[in-house]
Short mmCIF file of C-alpha atoms and ligand atoms in Angstrom, two decimals:
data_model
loop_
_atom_site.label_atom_id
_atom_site.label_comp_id
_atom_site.label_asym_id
_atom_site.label_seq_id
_atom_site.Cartn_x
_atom_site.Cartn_y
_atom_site.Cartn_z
CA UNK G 9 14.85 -25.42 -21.22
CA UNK G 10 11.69 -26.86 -22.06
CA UNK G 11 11.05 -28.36 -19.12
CA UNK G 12 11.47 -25.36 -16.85
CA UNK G 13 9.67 -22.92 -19.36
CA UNK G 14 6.88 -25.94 -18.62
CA UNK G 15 7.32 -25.73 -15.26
CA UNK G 16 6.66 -22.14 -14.83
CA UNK G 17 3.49 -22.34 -16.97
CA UNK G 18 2.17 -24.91 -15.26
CA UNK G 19 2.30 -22.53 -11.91
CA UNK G 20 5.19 -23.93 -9.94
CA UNK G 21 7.75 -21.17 -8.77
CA UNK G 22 11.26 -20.84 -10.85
CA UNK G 23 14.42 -21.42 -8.51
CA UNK G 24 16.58 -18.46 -8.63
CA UNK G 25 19.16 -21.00 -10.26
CA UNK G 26 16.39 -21.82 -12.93
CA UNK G 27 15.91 -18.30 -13.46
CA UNK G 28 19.51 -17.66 -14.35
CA UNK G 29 20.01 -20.64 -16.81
CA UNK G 30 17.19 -19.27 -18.63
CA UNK G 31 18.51 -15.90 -19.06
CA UNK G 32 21.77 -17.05 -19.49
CA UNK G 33 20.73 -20.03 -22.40
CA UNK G 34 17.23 -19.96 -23.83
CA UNK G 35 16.30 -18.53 -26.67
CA UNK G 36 14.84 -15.22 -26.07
CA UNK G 37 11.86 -16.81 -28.39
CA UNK G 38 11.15 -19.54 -26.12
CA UNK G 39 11.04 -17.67 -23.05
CA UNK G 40 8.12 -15.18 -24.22
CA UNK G 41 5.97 -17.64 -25.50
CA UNK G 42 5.87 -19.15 -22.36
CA UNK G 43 5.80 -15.67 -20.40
CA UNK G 44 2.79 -14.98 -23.12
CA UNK G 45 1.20 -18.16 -21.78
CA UNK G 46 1.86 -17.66 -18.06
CA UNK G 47 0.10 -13.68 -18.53
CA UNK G 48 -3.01 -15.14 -19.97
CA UNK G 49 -3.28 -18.03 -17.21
CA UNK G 50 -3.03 -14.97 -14.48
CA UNK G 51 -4.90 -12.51 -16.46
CA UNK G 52 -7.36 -14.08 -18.97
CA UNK G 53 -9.00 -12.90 -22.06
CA UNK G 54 -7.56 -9.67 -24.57
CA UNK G 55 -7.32 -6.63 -22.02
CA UNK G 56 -4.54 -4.47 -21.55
CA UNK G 57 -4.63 -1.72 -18.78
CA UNK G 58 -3.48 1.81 -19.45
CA UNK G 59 -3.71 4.91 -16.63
CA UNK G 60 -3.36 8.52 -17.10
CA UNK G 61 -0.96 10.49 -14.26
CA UNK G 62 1.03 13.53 -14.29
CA UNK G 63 4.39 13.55 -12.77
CA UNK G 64 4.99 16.40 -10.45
CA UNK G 65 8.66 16.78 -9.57
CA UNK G 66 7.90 18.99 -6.51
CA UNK G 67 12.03 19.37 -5.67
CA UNK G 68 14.67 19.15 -7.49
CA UNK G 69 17.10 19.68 -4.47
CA UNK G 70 18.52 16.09 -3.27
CA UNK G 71 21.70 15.12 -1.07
CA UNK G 72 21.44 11.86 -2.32
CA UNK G 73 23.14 12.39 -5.87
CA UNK G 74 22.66 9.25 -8.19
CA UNK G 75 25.47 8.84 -10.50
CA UNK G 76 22.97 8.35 -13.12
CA UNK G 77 20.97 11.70 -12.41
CA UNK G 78 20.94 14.70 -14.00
CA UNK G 79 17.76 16.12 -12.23
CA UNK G 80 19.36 16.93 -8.71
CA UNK G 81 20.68 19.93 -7.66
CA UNK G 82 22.25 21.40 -4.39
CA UNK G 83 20.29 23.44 -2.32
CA UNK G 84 22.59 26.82 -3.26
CA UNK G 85 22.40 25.65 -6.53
CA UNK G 86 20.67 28.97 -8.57
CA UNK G 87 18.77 26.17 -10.51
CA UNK G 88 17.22 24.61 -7.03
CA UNK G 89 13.75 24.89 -6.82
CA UNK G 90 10.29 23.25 -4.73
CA UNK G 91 7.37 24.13 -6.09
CA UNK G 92 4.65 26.05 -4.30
CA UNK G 93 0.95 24.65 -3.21
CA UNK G 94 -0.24 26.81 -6.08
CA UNK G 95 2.21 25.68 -8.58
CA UNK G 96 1.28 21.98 -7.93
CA UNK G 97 -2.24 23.16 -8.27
CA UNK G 98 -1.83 24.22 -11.78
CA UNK G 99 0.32 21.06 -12.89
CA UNK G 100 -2.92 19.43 -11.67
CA UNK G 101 -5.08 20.95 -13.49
CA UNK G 102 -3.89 21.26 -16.44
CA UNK G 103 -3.14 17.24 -16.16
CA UNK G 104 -6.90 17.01 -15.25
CA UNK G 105 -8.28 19.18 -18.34
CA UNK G 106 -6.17 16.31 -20.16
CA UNK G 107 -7.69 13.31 -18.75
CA UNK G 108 -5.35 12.47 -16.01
CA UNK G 109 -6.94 11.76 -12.42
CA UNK G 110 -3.62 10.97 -10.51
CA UNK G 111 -0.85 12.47 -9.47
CA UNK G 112 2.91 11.66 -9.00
CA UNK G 113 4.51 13.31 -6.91
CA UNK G 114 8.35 12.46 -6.62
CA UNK G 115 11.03 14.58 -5.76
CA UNK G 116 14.46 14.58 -4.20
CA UNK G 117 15.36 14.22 -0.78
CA UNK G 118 15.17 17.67 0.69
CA UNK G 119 15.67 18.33 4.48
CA UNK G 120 14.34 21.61 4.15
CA UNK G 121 11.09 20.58 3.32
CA UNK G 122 8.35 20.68 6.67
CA UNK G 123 6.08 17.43 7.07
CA UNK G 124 3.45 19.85 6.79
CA UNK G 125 4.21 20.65 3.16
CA UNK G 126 3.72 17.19 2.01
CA UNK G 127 0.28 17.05 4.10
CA UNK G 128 -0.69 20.16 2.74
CA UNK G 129 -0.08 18.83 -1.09
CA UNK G 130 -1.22 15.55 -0.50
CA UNK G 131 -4.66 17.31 1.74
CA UNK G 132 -4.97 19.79 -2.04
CA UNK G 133 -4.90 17.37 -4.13
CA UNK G 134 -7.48 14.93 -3.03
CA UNK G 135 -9.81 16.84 -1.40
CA UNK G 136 -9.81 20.25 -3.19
CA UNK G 137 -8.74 18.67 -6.38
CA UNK G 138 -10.29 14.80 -6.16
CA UNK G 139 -7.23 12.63 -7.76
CA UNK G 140 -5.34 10.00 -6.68
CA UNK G 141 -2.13 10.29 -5.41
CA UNK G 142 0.91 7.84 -5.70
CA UNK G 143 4.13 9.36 -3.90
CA UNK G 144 7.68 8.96 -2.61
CA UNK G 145 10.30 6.85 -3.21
CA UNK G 146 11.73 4.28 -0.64
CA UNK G 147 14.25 6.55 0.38
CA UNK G 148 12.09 10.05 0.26
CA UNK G 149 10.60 8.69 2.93
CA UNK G 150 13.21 7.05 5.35
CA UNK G 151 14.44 10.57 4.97
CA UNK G 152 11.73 12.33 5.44
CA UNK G 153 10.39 10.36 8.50
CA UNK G 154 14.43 10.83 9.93
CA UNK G 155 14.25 14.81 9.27
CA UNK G 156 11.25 14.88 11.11
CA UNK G 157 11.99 12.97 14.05
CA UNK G 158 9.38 10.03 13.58
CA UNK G 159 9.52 6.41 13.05
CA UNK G 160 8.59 5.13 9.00
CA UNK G 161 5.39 3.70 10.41
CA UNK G 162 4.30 7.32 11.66
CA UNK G 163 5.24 8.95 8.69
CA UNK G 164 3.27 6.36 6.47
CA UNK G 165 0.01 7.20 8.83
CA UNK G 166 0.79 10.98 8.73
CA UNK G 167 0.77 10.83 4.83
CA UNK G 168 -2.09 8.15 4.34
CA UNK G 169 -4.61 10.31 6.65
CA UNK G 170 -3.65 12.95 4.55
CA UNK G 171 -4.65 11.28 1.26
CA UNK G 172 -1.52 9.26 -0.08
CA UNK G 173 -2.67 5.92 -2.09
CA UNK G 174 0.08 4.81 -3.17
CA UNK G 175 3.91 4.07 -2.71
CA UNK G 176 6.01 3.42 -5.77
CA UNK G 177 8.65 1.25 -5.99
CA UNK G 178 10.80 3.82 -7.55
CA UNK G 179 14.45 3.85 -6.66
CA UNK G 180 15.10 0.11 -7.06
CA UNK G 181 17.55 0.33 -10.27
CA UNK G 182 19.30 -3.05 -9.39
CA UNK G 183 18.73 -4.40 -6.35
CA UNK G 184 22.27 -5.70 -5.67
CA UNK G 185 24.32 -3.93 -3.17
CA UNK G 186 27.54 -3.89 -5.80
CA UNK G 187 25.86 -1.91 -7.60
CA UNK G 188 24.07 0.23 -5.70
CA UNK G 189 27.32 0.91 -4.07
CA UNK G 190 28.39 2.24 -7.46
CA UNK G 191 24.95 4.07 -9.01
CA UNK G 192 24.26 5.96 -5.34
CA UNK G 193 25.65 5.16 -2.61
CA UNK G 194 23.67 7.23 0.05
CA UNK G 195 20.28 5.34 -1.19
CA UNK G 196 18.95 2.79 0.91
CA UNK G 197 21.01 -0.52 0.65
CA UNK G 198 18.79 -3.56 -1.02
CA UNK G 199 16.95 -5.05 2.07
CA UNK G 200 16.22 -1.70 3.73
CA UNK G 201 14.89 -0.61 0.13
CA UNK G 202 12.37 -4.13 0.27
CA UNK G 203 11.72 -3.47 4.38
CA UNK G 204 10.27 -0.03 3.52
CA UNK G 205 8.06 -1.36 0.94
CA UNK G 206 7.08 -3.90 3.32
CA UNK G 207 6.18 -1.64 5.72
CA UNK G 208 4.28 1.04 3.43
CA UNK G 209 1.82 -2.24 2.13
CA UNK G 210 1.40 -3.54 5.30
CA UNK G 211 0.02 0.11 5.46
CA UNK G 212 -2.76 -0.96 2.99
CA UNK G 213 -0.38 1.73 0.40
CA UNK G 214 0.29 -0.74 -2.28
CA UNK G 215 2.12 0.46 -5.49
CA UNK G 216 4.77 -1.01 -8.17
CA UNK G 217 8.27 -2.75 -8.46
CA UNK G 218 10.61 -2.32 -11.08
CA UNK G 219 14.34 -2.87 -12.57
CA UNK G 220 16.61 -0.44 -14.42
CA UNK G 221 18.96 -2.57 -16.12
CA UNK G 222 21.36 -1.93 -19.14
CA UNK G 223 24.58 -1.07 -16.67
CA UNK G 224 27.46 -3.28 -16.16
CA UNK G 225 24.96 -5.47 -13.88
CA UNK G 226 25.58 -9.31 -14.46
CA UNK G 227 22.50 -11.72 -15.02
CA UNK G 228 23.68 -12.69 -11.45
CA UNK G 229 22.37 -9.89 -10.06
CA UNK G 230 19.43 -9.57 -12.37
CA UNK G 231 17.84 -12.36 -10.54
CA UNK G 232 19.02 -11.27 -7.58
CA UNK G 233 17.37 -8.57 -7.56
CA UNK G 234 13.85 -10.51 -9.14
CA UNK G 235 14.33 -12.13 -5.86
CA UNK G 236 14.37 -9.52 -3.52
CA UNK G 237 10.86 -8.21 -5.48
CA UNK G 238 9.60 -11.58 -4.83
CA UNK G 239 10.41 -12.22 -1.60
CA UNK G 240 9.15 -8.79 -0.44
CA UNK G 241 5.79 -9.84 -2.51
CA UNK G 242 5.34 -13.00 -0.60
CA UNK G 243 5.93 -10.57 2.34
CA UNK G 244 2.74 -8.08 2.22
CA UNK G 245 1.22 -8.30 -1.26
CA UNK G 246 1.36 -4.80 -2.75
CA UNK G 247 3.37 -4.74 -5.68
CA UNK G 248 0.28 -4.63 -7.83
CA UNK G 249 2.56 -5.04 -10.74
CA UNK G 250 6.47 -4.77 -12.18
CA UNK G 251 8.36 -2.78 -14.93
CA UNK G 252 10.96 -3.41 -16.79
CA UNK G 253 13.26 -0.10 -17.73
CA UNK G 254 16.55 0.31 -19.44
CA UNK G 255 18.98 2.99 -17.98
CA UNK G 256 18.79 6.20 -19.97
CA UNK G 257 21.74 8.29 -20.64
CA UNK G 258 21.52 11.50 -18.76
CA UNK G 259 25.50 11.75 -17.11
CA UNK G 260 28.57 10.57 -18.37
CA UNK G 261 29.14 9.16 -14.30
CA UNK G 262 27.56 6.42 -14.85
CA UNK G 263 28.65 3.31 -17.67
CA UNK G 264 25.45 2.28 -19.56
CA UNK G 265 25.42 0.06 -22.24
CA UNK G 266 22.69 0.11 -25.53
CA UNK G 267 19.85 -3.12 -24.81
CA UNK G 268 19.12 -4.23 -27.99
CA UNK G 269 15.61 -5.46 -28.21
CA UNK G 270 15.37 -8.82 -27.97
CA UNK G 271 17.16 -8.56 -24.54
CA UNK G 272 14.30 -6.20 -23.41
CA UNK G 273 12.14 -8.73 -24.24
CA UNK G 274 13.52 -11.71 -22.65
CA UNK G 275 13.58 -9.87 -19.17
CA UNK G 276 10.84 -8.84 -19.79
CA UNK G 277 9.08 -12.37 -20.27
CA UNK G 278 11.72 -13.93 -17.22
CA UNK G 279 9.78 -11.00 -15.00
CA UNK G 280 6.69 -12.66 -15.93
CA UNK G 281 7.62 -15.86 -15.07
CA UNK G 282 9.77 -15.39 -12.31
CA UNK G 283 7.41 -13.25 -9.82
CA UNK G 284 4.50 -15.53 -10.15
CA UNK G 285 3.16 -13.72 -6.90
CA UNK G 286 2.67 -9.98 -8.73
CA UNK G 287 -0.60 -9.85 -10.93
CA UNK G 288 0.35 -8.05 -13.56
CA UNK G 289 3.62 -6.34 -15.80
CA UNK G 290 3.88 -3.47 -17.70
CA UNK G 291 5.81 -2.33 -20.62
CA UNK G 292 7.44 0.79 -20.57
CA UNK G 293 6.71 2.73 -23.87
CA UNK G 294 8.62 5.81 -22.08
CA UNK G 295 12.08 4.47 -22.06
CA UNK G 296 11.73 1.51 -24.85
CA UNK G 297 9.91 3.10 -27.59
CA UNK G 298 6.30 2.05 -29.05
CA UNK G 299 7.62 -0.61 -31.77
CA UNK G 300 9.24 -2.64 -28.58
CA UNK G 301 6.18 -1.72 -26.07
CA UNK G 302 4.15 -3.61 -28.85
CA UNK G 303 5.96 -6.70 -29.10
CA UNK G 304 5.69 -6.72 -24.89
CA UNK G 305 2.42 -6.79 -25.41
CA UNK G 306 3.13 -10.62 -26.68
CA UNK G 307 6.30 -11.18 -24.31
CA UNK G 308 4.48 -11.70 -21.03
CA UNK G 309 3.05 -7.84 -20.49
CA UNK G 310 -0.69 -6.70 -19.92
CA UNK G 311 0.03 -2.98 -18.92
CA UNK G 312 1.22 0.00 -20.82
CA UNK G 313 1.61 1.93 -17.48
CA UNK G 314 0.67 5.66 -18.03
CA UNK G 315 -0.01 7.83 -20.72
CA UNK G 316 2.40 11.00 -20.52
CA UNK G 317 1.62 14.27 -19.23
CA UNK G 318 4.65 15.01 -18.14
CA UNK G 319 8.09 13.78 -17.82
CA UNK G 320 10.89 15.55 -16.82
CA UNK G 321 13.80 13.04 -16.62
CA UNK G 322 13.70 10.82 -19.64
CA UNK G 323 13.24 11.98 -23.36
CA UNK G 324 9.73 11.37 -24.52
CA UNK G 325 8.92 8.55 -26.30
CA UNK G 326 5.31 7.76 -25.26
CA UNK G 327 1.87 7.49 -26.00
CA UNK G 328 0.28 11.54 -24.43
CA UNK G 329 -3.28 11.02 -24.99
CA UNK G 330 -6.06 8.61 -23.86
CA UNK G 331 -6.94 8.66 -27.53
CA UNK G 332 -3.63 7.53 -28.57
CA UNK G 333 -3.24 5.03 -25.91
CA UNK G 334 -6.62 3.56 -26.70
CA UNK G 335 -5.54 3.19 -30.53
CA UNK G 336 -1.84 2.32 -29.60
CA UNK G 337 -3.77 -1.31 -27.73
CA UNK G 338 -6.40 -1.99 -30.32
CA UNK G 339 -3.43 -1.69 -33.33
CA UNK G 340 -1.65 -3.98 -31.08
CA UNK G 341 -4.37 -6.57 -30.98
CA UNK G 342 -6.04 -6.26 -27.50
CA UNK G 343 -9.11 -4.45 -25.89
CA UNK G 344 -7.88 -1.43 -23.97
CA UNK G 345 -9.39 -0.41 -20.84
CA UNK G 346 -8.80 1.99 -18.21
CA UNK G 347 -7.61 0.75 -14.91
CA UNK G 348 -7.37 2.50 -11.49
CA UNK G 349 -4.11 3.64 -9.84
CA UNK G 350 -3.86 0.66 -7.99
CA UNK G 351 -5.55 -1.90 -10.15
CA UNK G 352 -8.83 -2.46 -7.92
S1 LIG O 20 17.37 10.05 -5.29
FE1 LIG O 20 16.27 10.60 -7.16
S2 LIG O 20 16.46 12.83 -7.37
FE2 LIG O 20 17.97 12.16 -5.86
S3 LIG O 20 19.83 11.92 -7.06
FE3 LIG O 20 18.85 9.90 -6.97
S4 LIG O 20 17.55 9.78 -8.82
FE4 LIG O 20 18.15 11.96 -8.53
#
C-alpha cells in the first residue's frame, strides 16, 4: 500500500487496478495523508476556495424521471411550473443583495421550452444583471439541442454567445452503465455523458465533475467511473475540479445505503489521487455536513464549493453566508479566499 500511496505522491498516474486495491484494502488513514500530500504538491501553501451562487431551478417539468428524484414533475402535473424572465430576475437579485455573483441555472428536461427562452435568461442575466452563469446538465442539453433541431455543437455556440460560462458536470451519479440503467434510464448512457462534456470544453465552457455514491454501486464501478472523469480530462481539460456527494434520500425508488464518514473520506482522498489531471476537489458541506467538510479539508480537498443561497433538492446543511464561509476555513486552519466560477 505504501508503495502505491508513494507512487501517486510522487506524480505518477494510479492504474485503475491500483485504484481499486486501495479502496478495497488501505486504511482509510493512509490514503488521506497521502491525498493531503498530493493537494499541497498541486496546490501549494494554506488556501481554500469558496464561491457564492444561487441555484435557480427554472423547470421542474422533466421526462427523464430519476429514480432518485423527487423534484420532477409531468407537464399536466398541477405542481409543474417554469419560471418567468421576471421571476429569475428576482431570484437574482435577491442572491446578489446576498453576495452571490453567479447563477445556476438547472432544470429538467422540458420540450416545451423555446431556445429562445434560455437565450433570453442567459442574455438577462449577464448583461442586464452582470453575473456569471454556469448551466445545464449533460443531458439538458442533448435534449435541448434534439428539440430544437440542431447539432450539440450549435447549441453550445447559441448559448455561449448568449452569455453561458460554464457547463456542470451534473448528472454523472455513477458513471457505470449498470447503474445508470437502474437510477434513470432515459439519461445519457456513460460515454455519451463524457462526449458531451468533451464537446462543451472544447467550447472553451469548462465546469466540474462529480460522483454520487452511497447506492448499491460496487468499488468496481467507483473507479470506473474515476476513469471515465479522467479520461474525458485528458480529453479537453475543463473539469476545473471534482466533488464527492453521497446520495440523499428523497424516494423510496431508489436503494441508498448510510456512508459513514470515514468512507466519505477515503473517496474522497482516492479522488485526489486518482485524477491527477483535475486541479482541484471540493468538499461538499451540502450533502456531508460541516464536521465531515472539515476533516476534507485534511483528506485531499482545497474547495468548499458554494455558499448556499438556495437549494431546492437536498436538505440544508451548509455554510449561507460569505461571513460564515470565511470563518467556517479559518476555524478549519486555512486562509479562505474567494475564487471565480471557473477558478481563473
Ligand atoms: S434529469 Fe434531473 S430533474 Fe430530471 S428526473 Fe433526473 S434528477 Fe430529476
Amino acid at each position: 500500500m505504501n508503495t502505491l500511496l508513494q507512487k501517486a505522491i510522487e506524480g505518477n498516474r494510479l492504474s485503475p487496478a491500483e485504484a481499486l486495491n486501495l479502496l478495497k484494502n488501505a486504511p482509510w488513514t493512509q490514503v488521506a495523508e497521502a491525498a493531503n500530500s498530493m493537494r499541497h504538491r498541486m496546490n501549494p501553501g494554506n488556501k481554500v476556495g469558496y464561491t457564492a451562487f444561487r441555484i435557480v431551478n427554472y423547470t421542474n417539468v422533466c421526462e427523464v424521471t430519476c429514480s432518485f428524484c423527487s423534484f420532477c414533475r409531468p407537464a399536466k402535473s398541477p405542481e409543474a411550473y417554469v419560471l418567468s424572465l421576471d421571476e429569475i430576475r428576482q431570484k437574482t437579485l435577491e442572491a446578489k443583495a446576498k453576495g452571490a455573483d453567479q447563477i445556476f441555472l438547472q432544470g429538467g428536461v422540458n420540450k416545451d421550452i423555446p431556445l429562445s427562452y434560455y437565450t433570453d435568461v442567459l442574455k438577462m442575466l449577464t448583461q442586464e444583471l452582470g453575473v456569471k452563469v454556469r448551466g445545464f446538465s449533460p443531458v439538458e442539453l442533448v435534449r435541448i439541442a434534439e428539440f430544437n433541431g440542431i447539432t450539440l455543437d450549435q447549441l453550445l455556440d447559441v448559448l455561449k454567445e448568449a452569455g453561458l460560462s460554464s457547463v456542470p458536470g451534473a448528472g454523472a451519479e455513477i458513471l457505470s452503465d449498470r447503474m445508470r440503467q437502474m437510477l434513470s434510464p432515459k439519461k445519457l448512457p456513460a460515454q455519451q455523458w463524457c462526449d458531451t462534456l468533451v464537446a462543451c470544453h472544447k467550447k472553451g465552457l469548462p465546469g466540474s465533475a462529480n460522483i454520487v455514491f452511497g447506492s448499491v454501486e460496487t468499488p468496481e464501478e467507483i473507479i470506473e467511473h474515476l476513469e471515465y472523469v479522467r479520461k474525458t480530462q485528458d480529453a479537453a481539460h475543463g473539469f476545473k475540479s471534482f466533488v464527492v456527494w453521497t446520495f440523499q434520500p428523497q424516494t423510496d425508488k431508489f436503494p441508498i445505503r448510510h456512508v459513514r464518514g470515514d468512507e466519505y473520506l477515503k473517496l474522497l482522498a482516492l479522488s485526489r489521487l486518482y485524477l491527477d489531471n483535475i486541479p482541484h476537489i471540493e468538499v461538499s458541506l451540502l450533502g456531508m455536513g460541516l464536521s465531515l467538510g472539515e476533516l476534507g479539508l485534511h483528506c485531499g480537498a482545497d474547495d468548499i464549493n458554494s455558499i448556499v443561497i438556495e437549494e431546492n433538492v437536498l436538505e440544508n446543511h451548509g455554510l449561507t453566508s460569505i461571513e460564515e464561509a470565511e470563518a467556517f476555513i479559518k476555524n478549519a486552519g486555512f486562509t479562505p479566499y474567494r475564487r471565480s466560477l471557473n477558478f481563473d
